[in-house]
Each structure stands twice: as C-alpha cells, then as structure tokens.
Amino acid sequence: MKNRSLISINDYSKEELLKILKIAEEFEANPRQKILSNYVIASLFFEPSTRTRLSFESAINQLGGRVIGFTDSSSSSVKKGESLRDTIETVSLYSDLIVMRHPIEGSARFASEINDTPIINAGDGANQHPTQCLLDMYSIQKTQGTLDNLDIAFVGDLKYGRTVHSLVIAMSMFKNTRFHLVSPEELKLPRAVKEFILSSGLTYEQYTDINAVIEKVDILYMTRIQAERFADPIEYEKVKNSYILENSMLENSKDNLRILHPLPRVNEINEDVDTNDKAYYFQQAQNGVFVRQALLASILGLR
Ligand code: CP
C-alpha cells in the first residue's frame, strides 16, 4: 500500500484490507509507538467532523507525528477563490500525506490525481468513506470473530449514507454475506451499489420495517438520515423519524448481535440502548484510532 491513496474501499484488494486490520490489532495492543516523528500529515476538512478528524489527529499524535491543516475552509484561501487543485498542490509541498473530507463526490479522486502525494478520503459527499469502512470491518471482525457468513442489516439513509456504500462494497468481498436493507422508499441503496452485491454473487433483501430484521441479524448497522444532503427540507421532514431503535425492540435479538452506528446519531438510537451489552457504537469509534494508525503506517511504508 506504500504511497497509494485510499479513495474508494475497493481501491485496495480484500487481502490488503485484511492486512490493515491485522496491523490495527498491533496498534491496539501498543498505540504509542513513535514511528511518525519525521512525518507531517495534512488534515483538510471542508465539511464538519468530530470522529474522523479527531481520531486521525489522535492516531498521528500518539505515533509522534505532526498535523497541519484546517477544520473550516473559510479560514483558508479557498475563501478567496483558490481552486481545490491549487490547494492540494500547495499543501503537498508542506506534508507527506493528506487526509481530506469534502462535500463534493469525486473530489478526493480528483485530489489524488493532481500529484504523487497520497490522499486518504475522509468522506466525499454521499459517495464513500473508506476509513470508516475499515473501522467498521475491524469492529465486525472483533465482535463476531469473522467477516464471513454474516447477516448484516443496514438501517436508515441508504441513499446518502456514504459509510453504508463503502461497507456494502467491502462486505461483498466476503463469503455468504446476507444483506438486509431497511430504508424508507425514498432512501433506498443506490442501484450501482446493489449491482455490486449481485456482481459478487451475493443477494440482498429490501424492507421498510426494522422489526422484520432485528431477530435474524448478527450486525445491526444504524445510520442517521442525512439532512444536509436533501435538496428540499420538506422531503427531509417526511422521513426524519423513520427509524428509532429502542431497547425493548432488542428483546428477541440474537446473543451475538452487535449494534453499530458510524455516528453522529440524531434520534435513531434511543439512549436506553446505550447500556445494552449489544450496543457497540462507542467502542466502534475508538477502534477508528487503531485502524487509522495502521493505514497511515501502511501508506507511509512503515508497516
Ligand atoms: N463517522 C463519522 O464520519 O463521523 P464524523 O462526521 O464525526 O467524522
């Protein structure tokens, strides 16, 4: 993976993804190795973030690296009209690797083609979020002991949820994944992502009722309805409360069920679920540090 950008999750092979998960185990056991002391990482966030930005920064700081960048592009020369091309050209002169989140789909791919500085896509619009995908895979493997033969339900905004798109593509690489897709009619998984499942020789079922899947799945992957992606706020109002998971709904779920959510949540998981042993979303967010350490070390040729 040395010097290779990560833009879409299928830029890396299944073997390469598994290798990163293996390296992440090493960092989980020992996260404070000073291997990045000679490196500067740029963190360019053109969209808000808590977990992705801060877990990258924590990962880099724990490894002894330095971080430059911005959390709000209005404090950069983008505000004066500078293009993304010129921004990337310039930041490449100051850093060894760029982590970038941007609201426009395809922006990270564009950035990766400007020069040889590796780019990690930290989310491009409603398209992909490959580092979230890696930590989701790590969390699934850690809680289920395998990435094969799993029933996974994706619930909520499957149309705009970039974490869902990346994880469906990744889990299509594994044996016998059974996809249960729960969404309002208006927010179904895009056709291209569903075709990826079929072209991998797997199948999916679509539902509108979350209760139809809770008792049969190993992973319940809840998502937020992405208000910021709707062109018409009235359309968001119609679907915003489509799914609210409550503790009582989990009574007959499988013992090995784990509830994941990329976070932030709005109201789709009631706080009474937080104390259920099957709730795993905060541990999932913590796993992001180890997986991002593994990815940085791999791309910089240190693992
Ligand atoms: N999961 C995720 O991308 O969260 P943030 O938007 O807080 O980075």
PDB file of C-alpha atoms and ligand atoms in Angstrom:
ATOM      1  CA  MET A   1       0.000   0.000   0.000  1.00  0.00           C
ATOM      2  CA  LYS A   2       3.099   2.246   0.122  1.00  0.00           C
ATOM      3  CA  ASN A   3       2.343   5.715  -1.310  1.00  0.00           C
ATOM      4  CA  ARG A   4      -1.090   4.578  -2.517  1.00  0.00           C
ATOM      5  CA  SER A   5      -4.105   6.807  -1.996  1.00  0.00           C
ATOM      6  CA  LEU A   6      -7.274   5.344  -0.469  1.00  0.00           C
ATOM      7  CA  ILE A   7     -10.287   6.941  -2.170  1.00  0.00           C
ATOM      8  CA  SER A   8     -12.807   4.108  -2.568  1.00  0.00           C
ATOM      9  CA  ILE A   9     -12.744   0.987  -0.415  1.00  0.00           C
ATOM     10  CA  ASN A  10     -12.254  -1.221  -3.484  1.00  0.00           C
ATOM     11  CA  ASP A  11      -9.045   0.612  -4.397  1.00  0.00           C
ATOM     12  CA  TYR A  12      -7.499  -1.994  -2.091  1.00  0.00           C
ATOM     13  CA  SER A  13      -7.896  -5.752  -2.509  1.00  0.00           C
ATOM     14  CA  LYS A  14      -9.529  -7.956   0.123  1.00  0.00           C
ATOM     15  CA  GLU A  15      -6.044  -9.192   1.133  1.00  0.00           C
ATOM     16  CA  GLU A  16      -4.785  -5.623   1.549  1.00  0.00           C
ATOM     17  CA  LEU A  17      -7.816  -4.658   3.651  1.00  0.00           C
ATOM     18  CA  LEU A  18      -7.307  -7.694   5.872  1.00  0.00           C
ATOM     19  CA  LYS A  19      -3.631  -6.797   6.244  1.00  0.00           C
ATOM     20  CA  ILE A  20      -4.593  -3.338   7.547  1.00  0.00           C
ATOM     21  CA  LEU A  21      -6.978  -4.928  10.055  1.00  0.00           C
ATOM     22  CA  LYS A  22      -4.154  -7.204  11.217  1.00  0.00           C
ATOM     23  CA  ILE A  23      -1.802  -4.248  11.651  1.00  0.00           C
ATOM     24  CA  ALA A  24      -4.551  -2.411  13.552  1.00  0.00           C
ATOM     25  CA  GLU A  25      -4.502  -5.216  16.137  1.00  0.00           C
ATOM     26  CA  GLU A  26      -0.829  -4.461  16.703  1.00  0.00           C
ATOM     27  CA  PHE A  27      -1.593  -0.759  17.262  1.00  0.00           C
ATOM     28  CA  GLU A  28      -4.495  -1.571  19.574  1.00  0.00           C
ATOM     29  CA  ALA A  29      -2.029  -3.520  21.732  1.00  0.00           C
ATOM     30  CA  ASN A  30       0.580  -0.746  21.526  1.00  0.00           C
ATOM     31  CA  PRO A  31      -0.807   2.571  20.171  1.00  0.00           C
ATOM     32  CA  ARG A  32       2.065   4.827  21.331  1.00  0.00           C
ATOM     33  CA  GLN A  33       4.960   3.874  19.057  1.00  0.00           C
ATOM     34  CA  LYS A  34       6.850   6.964  17.865  1.00  0.00           C
ATOM     35  CA  ILE A  35       7.095   5.881  14.240  1.00  0.00           C
ATOM     36  CA  LEU A  36       5.760   9.124  12.709  1.00  0.00           C
ATOM     37  CA  SER A  37       8.240  11.512  14.349  1.00  0.00           C
ATOM     38  CA  ASN A  38       9.670  12.504  10.948  1.00  0.00           C
ATOM     39  CA  TYR A  39       6.306  12.970   9.243  1.00  0.00           C
ATOM     40  CA  VAL A  40       3.858  15.838   8.708  1.00  0.00           C
ATOM     41  CA  ILE A  41       0.249  14.898   7.882  1.00  0.00           C
ATOM     42  CA  ALA A  42      -2.171  17.473   6.447  1.00  0.00           C
ATOM     43  CA  SER A  43      -5.781  17.310   7.618  1.00  0.00           C
ATOM     44  CA  LEU A  44      -8.089  19.270   5.288  1.00  0.00           C
ATOM     45  CA  PHE A  45     -11.717  19.237   6.395  1.00  0.00           C
ATOM     46  CA  PHE A  46     -14.062  21.140   4.093  1.00  0.00           C
ATOM     47  CA  GLU A  47     -17.033  19.581   5.980  1.00  0.00           C
ATOM     48  CA  PRO A  48     -17.689  19.198   9.725  1.00  0.00           C
ATOM     49  CA  SER A  49     -16.366  16.169  11.604  1.00  0.00           C
ATOM     50  CA  THR A  50     -15.768  15.010  15.163  1.00  0.00           C
ATOM     51  CA  ARG A  51     -14.697  11.360  14.995  1.00  0.00           C
ATOM     52  CA  THR A  52     -12.849  11.156  11.693  1.00  0.00           C
ATOM     53  CA  ARG A  53     -10.781  14.281  12.173  1.00  0.00           C
ATOM     54  CA  LEU A  54     -10.048  13.816  15.861  1.00  0.00           C
ATOM     55  CA  SER A  55      -9.322  10.090  15.625  1.00  0.00           C
ATOM     56  CA  PHE A  56      -6.879  10.788  12.783  1.00  0.00           C
ATOM     57  CA  GLU A  57      -5.270  13.531  14.865  1.00  0.00           C
ATOM     58  CA  SER A  58      -5.149  11.309  17.943  1.00  0.00           C
ATOM     59  CA  ALA A  59      -3.677   8.461  15.857  1.00  0.00           C
ATOM     60  CA  ILE A  60      -0.978  10.762  14.451  1.00  0.00           C
ATOM     61  CA  ASN A  61      -0.192  12.394  17.796  1.00  0.00           C
ATOM     62  CA  GLN A  62       0.109   9.039  19.561  1.00  0.00           C
ATOM     63  CA  LEU A  63       2.592   7.949  16.881  1.00  0.00           C
ATOM     64  CA  GLY A  64       4.667  11.113  17.364  1.00  0.00           C
ATOM     65  CA  GLY A  65       3.727  12.779  14.053  1.00  0.00           C
ATOM     66  CA  ARG A  66       2.714  16.380  13.390  1.00  0.00           C
ATOM     67  CA  VAL A  67      -0.586  17.609  11.967  1.00  0.00           C
ATOM     68  CA  ILE A  68      -1.234  20.733   9.892  1.00  0.00           C
ATOM     69  CA  GLY A  69      -4.461  21.796   8.220  1.00  0.00           C
ATOM     70  CA  PHE A  70      -7.850  23.396   8.691  1.00  0.00           C
ATOM     71  CA  THR A  71     -11.208  22.417  10.130  1.00  0.00           C
ATOM     72  CA  ASP A  72     -13.127  25.090   8.270  1.00  0.00           C
ATOM     73  CA  SER A  73     -12.179  26.010   4.708  1.00  0.00           C
ATOM     74  CA  SER A  74     -13.447  29.559   5.273  1.00  0.00           C
ATOM     75  CA  SER A  75     -10.257  30.118   7.278  1.00  0.00           C
ATOM     76  CA  SER A  76      -8.159  29.080   4.240  1.00  0.00           C
ATOM     77  CA  SER A  77      -7.550  30.746   0.862  1.00  0.00           C
ATOM     78  CA  VAL A  78     -10.473  28.728  -0.544  1.00  0.00           C
ATOM     79  CA  LYS A  79     -12.465  31.662   0.863  1.00  0.00           C
ATOM     80  CA  LYS A  80     -10.585  33.936  -1.585  1.00  0.00           C
ATOM     81  CA  GLY A  81     -11.482  31.695  -4.525  1.00  0.00           C
ATOM     82  CA  GLU A  82      -8.491  29.336  -4.614  1.00  0.00           C
ATOM     83  CA  SER A  83      -9.226  26.108  -6.506  1.00  0.00           C
ATOM     84  CA  LEU A  84      -9.022  22.627  -4.979  1.00  0.00           C
ATOM     85  CA  ARG A  85      -6.189  21.875  -7.427  1.00  0.00           C
ATOM     86  CA  ASP A  86      -4.087  24.794  -6.174  1.00  0.00           C
ATOM     87  CA  THR A  87      -4.899  23.999  -2.549  1.00  0.00           C
ATOM     88  CA  ILE A  88      -3.709  20.387  -2.949  1.00  0.00           C
ATOM     89  CA  GLU A  89      -0.620  21.425  -4.972  1.00  0.00           C
ATOM     90  CA  THR A  90       0.361  23.795  -2.170  1.00  0.00           C
ATOM     91  CA  VAL A  91      -0.419  21.575   0.817  1.00  0.00           C
ATOM     92  CA  SER A  92       1.554  18.746  -0.859  1.00  0.00           C
ATOM     93  CA  LEU A  93       4.647  20.935  -0.530  1.00  0.00           C
ATOM     94  CA  TYR A  94       4.192  21.034   3.230  1.00  0.00           C
ATOM     95  CA  SER A  95       3.185  17.462   4.042  1.00  0.00           C
ATOM     96  CA  ASP A  96       3.839  13.754   3.422  1.00  0.00           C
ATOM     97  CA  LEU A  97       0.203  12.666   3.184  1.00  0.00           C
ATOM     98  CA  ILE A  98      -3.166  14.449   3.001  1.00  0.00           C
ATOM     99  CA  VAL A  99      -6.370  13.418   4.768  1.00  0.00           C
ATOM    100  CA  MET A 100      -9.278  15.209   3.108  1.00  0.00           C
ATOM    101  CA  ARG A 101     -13.047  15.479   3.647  1.00  0.00           C
ATOM    102  CA  HIS A 102     -15.025  17.388   1.048  1.00  0.00           C
ATOM    103  CA  PRO A 103     -18.759  17.768   0.272  1.00  0.00           C
ATOM    104  CA  ILE A 104     -18.399  17.055  -3.468  1.00  0.00           C
ATOM    105  CA  GLU A 105     -18.471  13.430  -4.693  1.00  0.00           C
ATOM    106  CA  GLY A 106     -15.326  12.660  -6.663  1.00  0.00           C
ATOM    107  CA  SER A 107     -13.309  15.479  -5.072  1.00  0.00           C
ATOM    108  CA  ALA A 108     -10.938  13.072  -3.288  1.00  0.00           C
ATOM    109  CA  ARG A 109     -10.299  11.129  -6.512  1.00  0.00           C
ATOM    110  CA  PHE A 110      -9.595  14.432  -8.273  1.00  0.00           C
ATOM    111  CA  ALA A 111      -7.169  15.428  -5.495  1.00  0.00           C
ATOM    112  CA  SER A 112      -5.361  12.087  -5.754  1.00  0.00           C
ATOM    113  CA  GLU A 113      -4.659  12.646  -9.451  1.00  0.00           C
ATOM    114  CA  ILE A 114      -3.012  16.071  -9.017  1.00  0.00           C
ATOM    115  CA  ASN A 115       0.409  14.813  -7.893  1.00  0.00           C
ATOM    116  CA  ASP A 116       2.082  11.915  -6.071  1.00  0.00           C
ATOM    117  CA  THR A 117       1.227  12.903  -2.506  1.00  0.00           C
ATOM    118  CA  PRO A 118      -1.054  10.142  -1.146  1.00  0.00           C
ATOM    119  CA  ILE A 119      -4.620  11.192  -0.327  1.00  0.00           C
ATOM    120  CA  ILE A 120      -6.877   9.482   2.191  1.00  0.00           C
ATOM    121  CA  ASN A 121     -10.542  10.142   1.507  1.00  0.00           C
ATOM    122  CA  ALA A 122     -12.180  11.061   4.820  1.00  0.00           C
ATOM    123  CA  GLY A 123     -15.598  11.284   3.127  1.00  0.00           C
ATOM    124  CA  ASP A 124     -16.589  12.801  -0.229  1.00  0.00           C
ATOM    125  CA  GLY A 125     -20.210  13.904  -0.294  1.00  0.00           C
ATOM    126  CA  ALA A 126     -22.622  10.961  -0.387  1.00  0.00           C
ATOM    127  CA  ASN A 127     -20.097   8.761  -2.178  1.00  0.00           C
ATOM    128  CA  GLN A 128     -17.580   6.903   0.024  1.00  0.00           C
ATOM    129  CA  HIS A 129     -15.991   6.894   3.490  1.00  0.00           C
ATOM    130  CA  PRO A 130     -13.324   4.170   3.253  1.00  0.00           C
ATOM    131  CA  THR A 131     -11.588   4.732   6.601  1.00  0.00           C
ATOM    132  CA  GLN A 132     -14.926   4.468   8.413  1.00  0.00           C
ATOM    133  CA  CYS A 133     -15.396   1.265   6.455  1.00  0.00           C
ATOM    134  CA  LEU A 134     -12.096  -0.134   7.724  1.00  0.00           C
ATOM    135  CA  LEU A 135     -13.032   0.561  11.330  1.00  0.00           C
ATOM    136  CA  ASP A 136     -16.483  -0.939  10.734  1.00  0.00           C
ATOM    137  CA  MET A 137     -14.837  -4.088   9.342  1.00  0.00           C
ATOM    138  CA  TYR A 138     -12.463  -4.175  12.308  1.00  0.00           C
ATOM    139  CA  SER A 139     -15.414  -3.854  14.693  1.00  0.00           C
ATOM    140  CA  ILE A 140     -17.355  -6.617  12.944  1.00  0.00           C
ATOM    141  CA  GLN A 141     -14.351  -8.952  12.962  1.00  0.00           C
ATOM    142  CA  LYS A 142     -13.620  -8.190  16.606  1.00  0.00           C
ATOM    143  CA  THR A 143     -17.193  -8.797  17.783  1.00  0.00           C
ATOM    144  CA  GLN A 144     -18.136 -11.716  15.514  1.00  0.00           C
ATOM    145  CA  GLY A 145     -14.729 -13.392  15.181  1.00  0.00           C
ATOM    146  CA  THR A 146     -15.129 -13.497  11.385  1.00  0.00           C
ATOM    147  CA  LEU A 147     -16.117 -11.458   8.344  1.00  0.00           C
ATOM    148  CA  ASP A 148     -17.719 -14.433   6.576  1.00  0.00           C
ATOM    149  CA  ASN A 149     -21.255 -15.877   6.736  1.00  0.00           C
ATOM    150  CA  LEU A 150     -22.869 -12.860   8.414  1.00  0.00           C
ATOM    151  CA  ASP A 151     -26.362 -11.392   8.275  1.00  0.00           C
ATOM    152  CA  ILE A 152     -25.984  -7.610   8.248  1.00  0.00           C
ATOM    153  CA  ALA A 153     -28.850  -5.117   8.365  1.00  0.00           C
ATOM    154  CA  PHE A 154     -28.256  -1.571   7.170  1.00  0.00           C
ATOM    155  CA  VAL A 155     -30.962   0.742   8.510  1.00  0.00           C
ATOM    156  CA  GLY A 156     -31.852   4.330   7.656  1.00  0.00           C
ATOM    157  CA  ASP A 157     -30.479   6.567   4.932  1.00  0.00           C
ATOM    158  CA  LEU A 158     -29.019   4.080   2.487  1.00  0.00           C
ATOM    159  CA  LYS A 159     -29.171   6.576  -0.374  1.00  0.00           C
ATOM    160  CA  TYR A 160     -26.936   9.321   1.006  1.00  0.00           C
ATOM    161  CA  GLY A 161     -25.062   7.341   3.679  1.00  0.00           C
ATOM    162  CA  ARG A 162     -21.502   7.114   2.362  1.00  0.00           C
ATOM    163  CA  THR A 163     -20.439   4.780   5.171  1.00  0.00           C
ATOM    164  CA  VAL A 164     -23.103   2.322   4.016  1.00  0.00           C
ATOM    165  CA  HIS A 165     -21.902   2.448   0.397  1.00  0.00           C
ATOM    166  CA  SER A 166     -18.317   1.665   1.405  1.00  0.00           C
ATOM    167  CA  LEU A 167     -19.239  -1.101   3.860  1.00  0.00           C
ATOM    168  CA  VAL A 168     -21.651  -2.847   1.472  1.00  0.00           C
ATOM    169  CA  ILE A 169     -18.903  -2.923  -1.157  1.00  0.00           C
ATOM    170  CA  ALA A 170     -16.359  -4.229   1.366  1.00  0.00           C
ATOM    171  CA  MET A 171     -18.648  -6.931   2.778  1.00  0.00           C
ATOM    172  CA  SER A 172     -19.441  -8.068  -0.771  1.00  0.00           C
ATOM    173  CA  MET A 173     -15.848  -9.361  -0.817  1.00  0.00           C
ATOM    174  CA  PHE A 174     -16.602 -11.876   1.952  1.00  0.00           C
ATOM    175  CA  LYS A 175     -18.246 -15.310   1.801  1.00  0.00           C
ATOM    176  CA  ASN A 176     -22.013 -15.566   2.071  1.00  0.00           C
ATOM    177  CA  THR A 177     -22.722 -12.070   3.414  1.00  0.00           C
ATOM    178  CA  ARG A 178     -26.505 -11.665   3.534  1.00  0.00           C
ATOM    179  CA  PHE A 179     -27.567  -8.045   3.175  1.00  0.00           C
ATOM    180  CA  HIS A 180     -30.807  -6.785   4.749  1.00  0.00           C
ATOM    181  CA  LEU A 181     -31.504  -3.257   3.523  1.00  0.00           C
ATOM    182  CA  VAL A 182     -34.007  -1.306   5.631  1.00  0.00           C
ATOM    183  CA  SER A 183     -34.974   2.185   4.478  1.00  0.00           C
ATOM    184  CA  PRO A 184     -37.875   4.425   3.516  1.00  0.00           C
ATOM    185  CA  GLU A 185     -38.789   4.043  -0.167  1.00  0.00           C
ATOM    186  CA  GLU A 186     -37.139   7.418  -0.899  1.00  0.00           C
ATOM    187  CA  LEU A 187     -33.796   6.434   0.647  1.00  0.00           C
ATOM    188  CA  LYS A 188     -33.032   3.040  -0.844  1.00  0.00           C
ATOM    189  CA  LEU A 189     -29.478   1.936  -1.564  1.00  0.00           C
ATOM    190  CA  PRO A 190     -28.325   3.299  -4.958  1.00  0.00           C
ATOM    191  CA  ARG A 191     -28.661   0.915  -7.901  1.00  0.00           C
ATOM    192  CA  ALA A 192     -24.880   0.894  -8.567  1.00  0.00           C
ATOM    193  CA  VAL A 193     -24.141  -0.345  -5.034  1.00  0.00           C
ATOM    194  CA  LYS A 194     -26.840  -3.024  -5.261  1.00  0.00           C
ATOM    195  CA  GLU A 195     -25.358  -4.148  -8.559  1.00  0.00           C
ATOM    196  CA  PHE A 196     -22.014  -4.528  -6.781  1.00  0.00           C
ATOM    197  CA  ILE A 197     -23.662  -7.038  -4.400  1.00  0.00           C
ATOM    198  CA  LEU A 198     -25.167  -9.010  -7.273  1.00  0.00           C
ATOM    199  CA  SER A 199     -21.990  -8.968  -9.340  1.00  0.00           C
ATOM    200  CA  SER A 200     -20.203 -10.507  -6.325  1.00  0.00           C
ATOM    201  CA  GLY A 201     -22.620 -13.458  -6.470  1.00  0.00           C
ATOM    202  CA  LEU A 202     -24.485 -12.359  -3.316  1.00  0.00           C
ATOM    203  CA  THR A 203     -28.088 -11.320  -2.728  1.00  0.00           C
ATOM    204  CA  TYR A 204     -29.981  -8.704  -0.731  1.00  0.00           C
ATOM    205  CA  GLU A 205     -33.466  -8.188   0.685  1.00  0.00           C
ATOM    206  CA  GLN A 206     -35.135  -4.784   0.975  1.00  0.00           C
ATOM    207  CA  TYR A 207     -37.533  -3.816   3.788  1.00  0.00           C
ATOM    208  CA  THR A 208     -39.224  -0.719   5.165  1.00  0.00           C
ATOM    209  CA  ASP A 209     -39.886  -2.173   8.673  1.00  0.00           C
ATOM    210  CA  ILE A 210     -36.885  -2.516  11.004  1.00  0.00           C
ATOM    211  CA  ASN A 211     -38.749  -5.096  13.114  1.00  0.00           C
ATOM    212  CA  ALA A 212     -38.607  -7.505  10.192  1.00  0.00           C
ATOM    213  CA  VAL A 213     -34.824  -7.898  10.583  1.00  0.00           C
ATOM    214  CA  ILE A 214     -33.859  -7.426  14.251  1.00  0.00           C
ATOM    215  CA  GLU A 215     -34.222 -11.081  15.256  1.00  0.00           C
ATOM    216  CA  LYS A 216     -32.299 -12.535  12.321  1.00  0.00           C
ATOM    217  CA  VAL A 217     -29.138 -10.444  12.026  1.00  0.00           C
ATOM    218  CA  ASP A 218     -25.645 -10.502  13.542  1.00  0.00           C
ATOM    219  CA  ILE A 219     -24.942  -6.823  12.878  1.00  0.00           C
ATOM    220  CA  LEU A 220     -27.495  -4.005  13.012  1.00  0.00           C
ATOM    221  CA  TYR A 221     -25.854  -1.019  11.299  1.00  0.00           C
ATOM    222  CA  MET A 222     -27.958   2.045  12.142  1.00  0.00           C
ATOM    223  CA  THR A 223     -27.495   5.326  10.263  1.00  0.00           C
ATOM    224  CA  ARG A 224     -28.628   8.926  10.533  1.00  0.00           C
ATOM    225  CA  ILE A 225     -30.944  10.436   7.933  1.00  0.00           C
ATOM    226  CA  GLN A 226     -28.518  12.907   6.296  1.00  0.00           C
ATOM    227  CA  ALA A 227     -30.420  16.215   6.481  1.00  0.00           C
ATOM    228  CA  GLU A 228     -27.579  18.100   4.799  1.00  0.00           C
ATOM    229  CA  ARG A 229     -27.845  16.054   1.566  1.00  0.00           C
ATOM    230  CA  PHE A 230     -31.546  16.798   0.870  1.00  0.00           C
ATOM    231  CA  ALA A 231     -32.239  19.404  -1.824  1.00  0.00           C
ATOM    232  CA  ASP A 232     -35.695  20.047  -0.307  1.00  0.00           C
ATOM    233  CA  PRO A 233     -36.068  20.345   3.509  1.00  0.00           C
ATOM    234  CA  ILE A 234     -39.716  19.271   3.232  1.00  0.00           C
ATOM    235  CA  GLU A 235     -38.558  15.904   1.897  1.00  0.00           C
ATOM    236  CA  TYR A 236     -36.259  15.521   4.927  1.00  0.00           C
ATOM    237  CA  GLU A 237     -39.133  16.317   7.298  1.00  0.00           C
ATOM    238  CA  LYS A 238     -41.133  13.446   5.797  1.00  0.00           C
ATOM    239  CA  VAL A 239     -38.508  10.773   6.601  1.00  0.00           C
ATOM    240  CA  LYS A 240     -36.506  12.167   9.539  1.00  0.00           C
ATOM    241  CA  ASN A 241     -38.157   9.951  12.197  1.00  0.00           C
ATOM    242  CA  SER A 242     -38.415   6.803  10.083  1.00  0.00           C
ATOM    243  CA  TYR A 243     -36.465   4.593  12.498  1.00  0.00           C
ATOM    244  CA  ILE A 244     -35.934   4.942  16.236  1.00  0.00           C
ATOM    245  CA  LEU A 245     -34.322   1.872  17.838  1.00  0.00           C
ATOM    246  CA  GLU A 246     -35.408   1.305  21.453  1.00  0.00           C
ATOM    247  CA  ASN A 247     -34.050  -1.209  23.950  1.00  0.00           C
ATOM    248  CA  SER A 248     -37.351  -3.087  24.168  1.00  0.00           C
ATOM    249  CA  MET A 249     -37.116  -3.874  20.441  1.00  0.00           C
ATOM    250  CA  LEU A 250     -33.958  -5.955  21.063  1.00  0.00           C
ATOM    251  CA  GLU A 251     -35.552  -8.462  23.435  1.00  0.00           C
ATOM    252  CA  ASN A 252     -35.541 -11.413  20.993  1.00  0.00           C
ATOM    253  CA  SER A 253     -32.371 -10.492  19.095  1.00  0.00           C
ATOM    254  CA  LYS A 254     -29.510 -12.972  18.711  1.00  0.00           C
ATOM    255  CA  ASP A 255     -26.979 -13.177  21.573  1.00  0.00           C
ATOM    256  CA  ASN A 256     -24.130 -12.231  19.229  1.00  0.00           C
ATOM    257  CA  LEU A 257     -25.955  -9.211  17.770  1.00  0.00           C
ATOM    258  CA  ARG A 258     -23.943  -6.009  17.902  1.00  0.00           C
ATOM    259  CA  ILE A 259     -25.365  -2.590  17.085  1.00  0.00           C
ATOM    260  CA  LEU A 260     -23.065  -0.374  15.065  1.00  0.00           C
ATOM    261  CA  HIS A 261     -23.516   3.255  14.005  1.00  0.00           C
ATOM    262  CA  PRO A 262     -20.881   5.448  12.325  1.00  0.00           C
ATOM    263  CA  LEU A 263     -22.167   8.353  14.461  1.00  0.00           C
ATOM    264  CA  PRO A 264     -23.140  11.113  14.948  1.00  0.00           C
ATOM    265  CA  ARG A 265     -26.615   9.959  15.900  1.00  0.00           C
ATOM    266  CA  VAL A 266     -29.605  12.259  15.982  1.00  0.00           C
ATOM    267  CA  ASN A 267     -32.562  10.264  17.318  1.00  0.00           C
ATOM    268  CA  GLU A 268     -32.313   6.911  15.534  1.00  0.00           C
ATOM    269  CA  ILE A 269     -30.937   5.068  18.584  1.00  0.00           C
ATOM    270  CA  ASN A 270     -32.686   5.837  21.847  1.00  0.00           C
ATOM    271  CA  GLU A 271     -30.268   6.428  24.746  1.00  0.00           C
ATOM    272  CA  ASP A 272     -31.819   3.472  26.599  1.00  0.00           C
ATOM    273  CA  VAL A 273     -29.968   1.215  24.130  1.00  0.00           C
ATOM    274  CA  ASP A 274     -26.587   2.554  25.287  1.00  0.00           C
ATOM    275  CA  THR A 275     -26.465   0.344  28.374  1.00  0.00           C
ATOM    276  CA  ASN A 276     -27.371  -2.812  26.442  1.00  0.00           C
ATOM    277  CA  ASP A 277     -24.284  -5.055  26.025  1.00  0.00           C
ATOM    278  CA  LYS A 278     -25.162  -5.317  22.326  1.00  0.00           C
ATOM    279  CA  ALA A 279     -24.548  -1.575  21.785  1.00  0.00           C
ATOM    280  CA  TYR A 280     -21.056  -1.243  20.301  1.00  0.00           C
ATOM    281  CA  TYR A 281     -21.015   2.197  18.630  1.00  0.00           C
ATOM    282  CA  PHE A 282     -18.693   3.970  21.058  1.00  0.00           C
ATOM    283  CA  GLN A 283     -16.159   1.116  21.056  1.00  0.00           C
ATOM    284  CA  GLN A 284     -16.501   1.221  17.264  1.00  0.00           C
ATOM    285  CA  ALA A 285     -15.486   4.909  17.291  1.00  0.00           C
ATOM    286  CA  GLN A 286     -12.481   4.034  19.481  1.00  0.00           C
ATOM    287  CA  ASN A 287     -11.395   1.368  17.007  1.00  0.00           C
ATOM    288  CA  GLY A 288     -11.018   4.194  14.490  1.00  0.00           C
ATOM    289  CA  VAL A 289      -7.751   5.272  16.129  1.00  0.00           C
ATOM    290  CA  PHE A 290      -6.048   1.870  15.690  1.00  0.00           C
ATOM    291  CA  VAL A 291      -7.272   1.359  12.154  1.00  0.00           C
ATOM    292  CA  ARG A 292      -6.168   4.837  11.086  1.00  0.00           C
ATOM    293  CA  GLN A 293      -2.760   4.259  12.683  1.00  0.00           C
ATOM    294  CA  ALA A 294      -2.461   1.051  10.651  1.00  0.00           C
ATOM    295  CA  LEU A 295      -3.495   2.798   7.443  1.00  0.00           C
ATOM    296  CA  LEU A 296      -1.070   5.713   7.924  1.00  0.00           C
ATOM    297  CA  ALA A 297       1.792   3.328   8.732  1.00  0.00           C
ATOM    298  CA  SER A 298       0.997   1.232   5.637  1.00  0.00           C
ATOM    299  CA  ILE A 299       0.770   4.146   3.207  1.00  0.00           C
ATOM    300  CA  LEU A 300       3.936   5.732   4.589  1.00  0.00           C
ATOM    301  CA  GLY A 301       5.764   2.416   4.154  1.00  0.00           C
ATOM    302  CA  LEU A 302       6.352   1.899   7.868  1.00  0.00           C
ATOM    303  CA  ARG A 303       4.481  -1.438   8.031  1.00  0.00           C
TER     304      ARG A 303
HETATM  305  N1   CP B   1     -18.397   8.691  11.391  1.00  0.00           N
HETATM  306  C1   CP B   1     -18.015   9.920  11.014  1.00  0.00           C
HETATM  307  O1   CP B   1     -17.604  10.165   9.858  1.00  0.00           O
HETATM  308  O2   CP B   1     -18.179  10.853  11.990  1.00  0.00           O
HETATM  309  P1   CP B   1     -17.723  12.359  11.896  1.00  0.00           P
HETATM  310  O3   CP B   1     -18.607  13.033  10.861  1.00  0.00           O
HETATM  311  O4   CP B   1     -17.904  12.932  13.260  1.00  0.00           O
HETATM  312  O5   CP B   1     -16.289  12.392  11.428  1.00  0.00           O
END
